[in-house]
XYZ file of C-alpha atoms in Angstrom:
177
model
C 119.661 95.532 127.341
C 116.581 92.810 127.532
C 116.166 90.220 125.557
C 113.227 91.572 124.130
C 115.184 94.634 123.267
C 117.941 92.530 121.665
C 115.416 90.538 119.387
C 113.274 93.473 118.654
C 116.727 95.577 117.034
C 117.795 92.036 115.598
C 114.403 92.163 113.803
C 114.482 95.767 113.326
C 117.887 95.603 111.978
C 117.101 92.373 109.368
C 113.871 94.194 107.807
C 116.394 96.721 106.257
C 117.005 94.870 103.246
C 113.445 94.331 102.327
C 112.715 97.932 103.497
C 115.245 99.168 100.825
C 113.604 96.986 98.027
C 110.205 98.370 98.615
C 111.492 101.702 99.179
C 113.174 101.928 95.800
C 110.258 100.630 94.116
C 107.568 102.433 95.822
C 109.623 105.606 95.215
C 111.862 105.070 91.867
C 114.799 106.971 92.970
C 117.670 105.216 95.143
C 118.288 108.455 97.105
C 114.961 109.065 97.940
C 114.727 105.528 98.682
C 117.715 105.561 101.121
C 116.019 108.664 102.882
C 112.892 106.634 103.115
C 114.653 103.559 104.762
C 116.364 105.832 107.200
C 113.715 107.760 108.419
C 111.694 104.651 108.723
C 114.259 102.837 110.502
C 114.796 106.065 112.518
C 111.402 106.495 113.473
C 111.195 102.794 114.273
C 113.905 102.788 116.877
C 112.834 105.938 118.621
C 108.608 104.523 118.456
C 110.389 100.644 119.158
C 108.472 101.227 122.686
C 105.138 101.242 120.473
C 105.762 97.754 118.879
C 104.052 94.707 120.458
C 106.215 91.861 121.135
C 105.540 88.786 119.146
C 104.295 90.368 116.302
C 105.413 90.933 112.823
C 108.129 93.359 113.054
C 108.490 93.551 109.157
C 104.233 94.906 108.814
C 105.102 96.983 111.881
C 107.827 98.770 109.968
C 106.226 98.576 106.432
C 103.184 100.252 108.104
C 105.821 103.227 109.261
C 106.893 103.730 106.236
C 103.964 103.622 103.982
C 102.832 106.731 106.686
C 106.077 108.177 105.869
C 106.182 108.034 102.037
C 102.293 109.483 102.246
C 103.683 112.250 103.691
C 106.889 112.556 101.839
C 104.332 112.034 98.477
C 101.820 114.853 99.145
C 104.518 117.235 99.849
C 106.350 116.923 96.035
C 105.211 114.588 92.966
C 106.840 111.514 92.428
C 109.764 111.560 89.733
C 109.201 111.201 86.284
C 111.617 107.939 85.053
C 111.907 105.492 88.087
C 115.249 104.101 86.579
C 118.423 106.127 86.520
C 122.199 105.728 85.997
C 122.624 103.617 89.724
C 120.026 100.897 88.246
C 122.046 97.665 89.063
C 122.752 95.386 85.607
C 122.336 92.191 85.821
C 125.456 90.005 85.430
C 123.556 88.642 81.965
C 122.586 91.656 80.214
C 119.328 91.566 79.222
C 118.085 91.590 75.409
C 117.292 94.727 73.605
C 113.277 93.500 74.214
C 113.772 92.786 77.845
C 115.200 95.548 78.380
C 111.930 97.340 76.557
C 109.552 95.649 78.772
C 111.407 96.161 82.336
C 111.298 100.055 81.311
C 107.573 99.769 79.898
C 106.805 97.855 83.366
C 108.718 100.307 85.849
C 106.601 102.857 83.575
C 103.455 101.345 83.915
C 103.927 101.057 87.673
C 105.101 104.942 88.423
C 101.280 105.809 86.396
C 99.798 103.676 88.598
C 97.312 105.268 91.326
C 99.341 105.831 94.725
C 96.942 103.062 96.785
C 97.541 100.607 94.008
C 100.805 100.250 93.461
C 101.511 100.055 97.317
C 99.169 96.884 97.641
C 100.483 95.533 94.328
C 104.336 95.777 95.601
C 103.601 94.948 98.884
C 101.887 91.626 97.402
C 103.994 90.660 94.387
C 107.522 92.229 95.277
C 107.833 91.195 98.973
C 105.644 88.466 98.889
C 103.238 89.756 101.530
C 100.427 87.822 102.797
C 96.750 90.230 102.312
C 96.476 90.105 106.082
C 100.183 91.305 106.436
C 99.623 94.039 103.767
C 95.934 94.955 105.540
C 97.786 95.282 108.671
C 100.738 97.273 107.452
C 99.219 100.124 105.381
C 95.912 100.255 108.345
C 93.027 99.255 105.380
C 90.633 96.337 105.791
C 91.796 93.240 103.644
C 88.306 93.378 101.373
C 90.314 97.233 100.273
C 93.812 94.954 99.745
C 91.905 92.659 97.352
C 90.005 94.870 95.656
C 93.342 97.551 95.132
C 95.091 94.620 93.809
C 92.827 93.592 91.730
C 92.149 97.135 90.340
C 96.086 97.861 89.693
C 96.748 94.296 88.600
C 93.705 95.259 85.877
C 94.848 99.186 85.116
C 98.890 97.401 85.038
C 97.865 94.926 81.992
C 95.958 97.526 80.061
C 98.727 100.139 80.552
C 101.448 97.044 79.429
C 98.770 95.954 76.154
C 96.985 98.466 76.121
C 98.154 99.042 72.147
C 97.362 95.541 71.762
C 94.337 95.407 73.355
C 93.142 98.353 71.353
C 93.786 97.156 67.971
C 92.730 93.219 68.601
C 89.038 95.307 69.635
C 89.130 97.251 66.666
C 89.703 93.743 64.399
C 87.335 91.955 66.310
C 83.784 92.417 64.835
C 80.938 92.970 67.748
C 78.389 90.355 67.589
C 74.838 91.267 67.224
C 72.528 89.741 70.187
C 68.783 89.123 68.640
């Protein structure tokens, strides 16, 4: 075996972790998560060939799967309540409210369009760089920016919306002479 070979399954073999995290968020279900990760890191190994030494074997792999959950995605519709009975608990258990607003936000995130909540994972849960996320789902980074923006905008009016609603309702509209 190279040394190429050894660093690039090293690398391969280290992006699993983060693979898993996305996976399970981008999807909302641990098993279908787990298939996700697998055939991702299948695929990987068999294309490994296709991957350019020296570059970012993480966006190389995140760009795999994002092709592979597309697929997976058209063929059925995602599930309905992205938290189920293998959720992890924290070793402090939340409060009652916490608890409220983790569900509202895992809620908000599932309504969220496809495109966005990629970009807005990508960026906020595994700390991607625009140019890493550009690069890993194949869209120019002016479409990262403005799907992040977009979901980051459609996520606080699904999480206030309510709010938002009724503070416009009390708010009189002023009248421009």
């Amino acid at each position: 075996m190279t040394v190429e070979l050894q660093e690039a399954s090293a690398a391969l073999i280290a992006s699993i972790p983060r693979l898993r995290r996305y996976a399970l968020a981008l999807t909302g279900d641990r098993g279908d998560a787990d298939d996700l990760v697998q055939d991702t890191v299948e695929r990987g190994w068999r294309k490994l060939s296709l991957w350019r030494y020296g570059t970012d074997m993480r966006a190389w792999l995140f760009g795999i799967m994002h092709n592979m959950h597309i697929d997976h995605f058209r063929r059925r519709p995602p599930p309905a309540d992205p938290l189920d009975e293998d959720t992890p608990i924290p070793m402090v258990r939340p409060t009652q409210e916490q608890g409220l607003e983790l569900r509202d936000l895992a809620s908000a995130l599932q309504r969220l369009p496809l495109e966005q909540r990629q970009v807005l994972l990508l960026v906020a849960l595994e700390e991607m760089s625009y140019e890493e996320v550009a690069a890993s789902l194949a869209i120019p980074i002016g479409t990262v920016m403005s799907r992040l923006s977009r979901g980051r905008e459609k996520l606080r009016i699904l999480l206030e919306g309510p709010a938002i609603k009724a503070h416009s309702l009390a708010t009189p509209l002023k009248v421009i002479k």
